[in-house]
mmCIF file of C-alpha atoms in Angstrom:
data_model
loop_
_atom_site.group_PDB
_atom_site.id
_atom_site.type_symbol
_atom_site.label_atom_id
_atom_site.label_comp_id
_atom_site.label_asym_id
_atom_site.label_seq_id
_atom_site.Cartn_x
_atom_site.Cartn_y
_atom_site.Cartn_z
ATOM 1 C CA UNK I 1 76.271 113.269 69.538
ATOM 2 C CA UNK I 2 73.950 113.308 72.542
ATOM 3 C CA UNK I 3 72.236 116.644 73.366
ATOM 4 C CA UNK I 4 73.449 118.401 76.496
ATOM 5 C CA UNK I 5 71.475 118.071 79.703
ATOM 6 C CA UNK I 6 70.330 121.544 80.772
ATOM 7 C CA UNK I 7 70.583 122.427 84.451
ATOM 8 C CA UNK I 8 70.047 125.476 86.655
ATOM 9 C CA UNK I 9 72.046 126.326 89.797
ATOM 10 C CA UNK I 10 71.747 129.067 92.417
ATOM 11 C CA UNK I 11 74.079 131.075 94.566
ATOM 12 C CA UNK I 12 71.633 131.933 97.351
ATOM 13 C CA UNK I 13 73.137 134.630 99.545
ATOM 14 C CA UNK I 14 72.205 136.650 102.585
ATOM 15 C CA UNK I 15 73.815 139.722 104.070
ATOM 16 C CA UNK I 16 74.970 139.518 107.670
ATOM 17 C CA UNK I 17 77.136 141.781 109.799
ATOM 18 C CA UNK I 18 80.618 141.172 108.516
ATOM 19 C CA UNK I 19 79.733 140.224 104.960
ATOM 20 C CA UNK I 20 77.790 137.945 102.691
ATOM 21 C CA UNK I 21 76.996 134.288 103.280
ATOM 22 C CA UNK I 22 76.212 131.568 100.746
ATOM 23 C CA UNK I 23 73.635 128.820 101.295
ATOM 24 C CA UNK I 24 75.134 125.343 100.788
ATOM 25 C CA UNK I 25 74.229 121.785 101.718
ATOM 26 C CA UNK I 26 75.751 118.361 102.291
ATOM 27 C CA UNK I 27 74.078 115.002 101.611
ATOM 28 C CA UNK I 28 73.595 113.322 104.982
ATOM 29 C CA UNK I 29 73.788 109.801 103.503
ATOM 30 C CA UNK I 30 76.291 110.499 100.688
ATOM 31 C CA UNK I 31 79.123 112.620 102.101
ATOM 32 C CA UNK I 32 81.238 111.740 99.057
ATOM 33 C CA UNK I 33 78.947 114.027 97.001
ATOM 34 C CA UNK I 34 80.609 117.019 98.646
ATOM 35 C CA UNK I 35 79.238 120.402 99.572
ATOM 36 C CA UNK I 36 76.887 121.841 96.955
ATOM 37 C CA UNK I 37 74.612 124.729 96.046
ATOM 38 C CA UNK I 38 71.012 124.093 94.909
ATOM 39 C CA UNK I 39 71.075 122.797 91.335
ATOM 40 C CA UNK I 40 69.308 120.357 89.083
ATOM 41 C CA UNK I 41 67.816 119.520 85.747
ATOM 42 C CA UNK I 42 65.388 121.714 83.859
ATOM 43 C CA UNK I 43 62.168 119.898 82.969
ATOM 44 C CA UNK I 44 60.735 120.009 79.443
ATOM 45 C CA UNK I 45 58.825 123.263 78.959
ATOM 46 C CA UNK I 46 60.095 124.712 82.247
ATOM 47 C CA UNK I 47 61.678 128.167 82.338
ATOM 48 C CA UNK I 48 65.189 128.348 83.796
ATOM 49 C CA UNK I 49 63.988 130.704 86.534
ATOM 50 C CA UNK I 50 61.195 128.288 87.454
ATOM 51 C CA UNK I 51 63.672 125.408 87.583
ATOM 52 C CA UNK I 52 66.146 127.211 89.819
ATOM 53 C CA UNK I 53 63.403 128.312 92.254
ATOM 54 C CA UNK I 54 62.093 124.739 92.334
ATOM 55 C CA UNK I 55 65.576 123.397 93.081
ATOM 56 C CA UNK I 56 66.156 125.916 95.889
ATOM 57 C CA UNK I 57 62.851 124.958 97.500
ATOM 58 C CA UNK I 58 63.172 121.186 96.964
ATOM 59 C CA UNK I 59 66.779 120.900 98.127
ATOM 60 C CA UNK I 60 66.870 123.399 101.008
ATOM 61 C CA UNK I 61 63.394 124.535 102.017
ATOM 62 C CA UNK I 62 64.877 128.037 102.413
ATOM 63 C CA UNK I 63 62.386 130.884 102.705
ATOM 64 C CA UNK I 64 62.303 134.525 101.654
ATOM 65 C CA UNK I 65 63.895 133.922 98.235
ATOM 66 C CA UNK I 66 64.242 136.821 95.802
ATOM 67 C CA UNK I 67 65.559 135.875 92.382
ATOM 68 C CA UNK I 68 68.317 137.885 90.782
ATOM 69 C CA UNK I 69 69.826 137.561 87.356
ATOM 70 C CA UNK I 70 71.573 134.793 85.510
ATOM 71 C CA UNK I 71 75.321 135.087 86.072
ATOM 72 C CA UNK I 72 77.089 132.606 83.819
ATOM 73 C CA UNK I 73 76.850 129.391 81.839
ATOM 74 C CA UNK I 74 79.071 126.406 82.600
ATOM 75 C CA UNK I 75 79.572 123.782 79.901
ATOM 76 C CA UNK I 76 81.285 120.594 80.975
ATOM 77 C CA UNK I 77 80.782 116.844 81.022
ATOM 78 C CA UNK I 78 78.761 115.276 83.824
ATOM 79 C CA UNK I 79 81.322 114.188 86.467
ATOM 80 C CA UNK I 80 80.070 110.575 86.615
ATOM 81 C CA UNK I 81 78.672 109.846 83.158
ATOM 82 C CA UNK I 82 80.812 112.100 80.975
ATOM 83 C CA UNK I 83 77.679 113.165 79.081
ATOM 84 C CA UNK I 84 77.505 116.838 78.053
ATOM 85 C CA UNK I 85 75.733 119.230 80.373
ATOM 86 C CA UNK I 86 75.099 122.958 80.448
ATOM 87 C CA UNK I 87 74.419 124.668 83.786
ATOM 88 C CA UNK I 88 73.100 128.220 84.062
ATOM 89 C CA UNK I 89 74.090 129.839 87.365
ATOM 90 C CA UNK I 90 71.769 132.404 88.975
ATOM 91 C CA UNK I 91 72.056 134.701 91.963
ATOM 92 C CA UNK I 92 69.235 134.781 94.507
ATOM 93 C CA UNK I 93 68.963 136.423 97.895
ATOM 94 C CA UNK I 94 67.229 135.156 100.989
ATOM 95 C CA UNK I 95 65.975 136.508 104.273
ATOM 96 C CA UNK I 96 66.351 133.021 105.802
ATOM 97 C CA UNK I 97 67.180 133.386 109.513
ATOM 98 C CA UNK I 98 68.171 129.794 110.248
ATOM 99 C CA UNK I 99 71.933 129.269 110.308
ATOM 100 C CA UNK I 100 71.774 125.487 109.912
ATOM 101 C CA UNK I 101 68.960 122.954 109.454
ATOM 102 C CA UNK I 102 68.147 119.524 108.086
ATOM 103 C CA UNK I 103 65.845 119.307 105.075
ATOM 104 C CA UNK I 104 64.229 116.199 103.579
ATOM 105 C CA UNK I 105 63.540 116.478 99.855
ATOM 106 C CA UNK I 106 59.886 116.024 98.944
ATOM 107 C CA UNK I 107 59.785 116.716 95.214
ATOM 108 C CA UNK I 108 56.371 117.207 93.665
ATOM 109 C CA UNK I 109 57.059 114.683 90.926
ATOM 110 C CA UNK I 110 58.734 112.073 93.135
ATOM 111 C CA UNK I 111 62.061 112.743 91.366
ATOM 112 C CA UNK I 112 65.400 111.094 91.980
ATOM 113 C CA UNK I 113 66.220 113.312 94.999
ATOM 114 C CA UNK I 114 62.920 112.480 96.742
ATOM 115 C CA UNK I 115 63.565 111.414 100.341
ATOM 116 C CA UNK I 116 67.202 112.564 100.398
ATOM 117 C CA UNK I 117 68.234 114.366 103.567
ATOM 118 C CA UNK I 118 70.413 117.452 103.268
ATOM 119 C CA UNK I 119 72.195 119.425 105.986
ATOM 120 C CA UNK I 120 71.792 123.069 104.946
ATOM 121 C CA UNK I 121 73.957 125.897 106.287
ATOM 122 C CA UNK I 122 75.606 129.169 105.369
ATOM 123 C CA UNK I 123 79.294 129.805 104.725
ATOM 124 C CA UNK I 124 81.167 133.040 104.031
ATOM 125 C CA UNK I 125 80.802 133.536 100.265
ATOM 126 C CA UNK I 126 84.560 133.902 99.800
ATOM 127 C CA UNK I 127 85.027 130.270 100.951
ATOM 128 C CA UNK I 128 82.841 128.877 98.152
ATOM 129 C CA UNK I 129 85.511 128.323 95.506
ATOM 130 C CA UNK I 130 87.602 126.143 97.811
ATOM 131 C CA UNK I 131 84.689 124.273 99.409
ATOM 132 C CA UNK I 132 82.140 123.511 96.684
ATOM 133 C CA UNK I 133 82.205 120.223 94.765
ATOM 134 C CA UNK I 134 82.295 119.888 90.975
ATOM 135 C CA UNK I 135 83.482 123.459 90.273
ATOM 136 C CA UNK I 136 80.190 124.899 91.545
ATOM 137 C CA UNK I 137 82.058 127.872 93.032
ATOM 138 C CA UNK I 138 83.491 128.901 89.666
ATOM 139 C CA UNK I 139 81.280 131.984 89.273
ATOM 140 C CA UNK I 140 80.816 133.162 92.878
ATOM 141 C CA UNK I 141 83.000 136.194 92.094
ATOM 142 C CA UNK I 142 80.177 137.438 89.826
ATOM 143 C CA UNK I 143 77.778 137.846 92.755
ATOM 144 C CA UNK I 144 77.578 141.562 93.486
ATOM 145 C CA UNK I 145 77.113 143.034 96.918
ATOM 146 C CA UNK I 146 73.759 144.796 97.461
ATOM 147 C CA UNK I 147 73.958 148.352 96.174
ATOM 148 C CA UNK I 148 76.862 147.577 93.836
ATOM 149 C CA UNK I 149 76.076 148.653 90.281
ATOM 150 C CA UNK I 150 76.080 145.892 87.697
ATOM 151 C CA UNK I 151 78.683 146.137 84.959
ATOM 152 C CA UNK I 152 77.618 146.006 81.347
#
């Protein structure tokens, strides 16, 4: 049996009058990939929190990121290869003021996303489940509003 690929994903939110918005992106040149949140593989020796911050920066260029806690773990086969993968979902908040922008990936290691162009934008968080590809919205209900006590 092949070991699972470990990934980290982020629900990056901001508070605006009227509610909470979630940062998402679309691939300019691969619309079939669907709308996504920042996510990607964890490098050998890399902490999950380091990986998720790297993915947020590489894929969106968003600023003012404050990391929150891990929310949930998703275990499912990769949608194209069928190989096992485990994704740890985190919550992060941003003070990003842009509503929409285009970001070109410039990964430090020249990774597979290098040069991809993403259209980044915010959506109302409650739309995430219906909009996000590959069940990425599965845990959005775990994101707490600021000032809401965490449950134990």
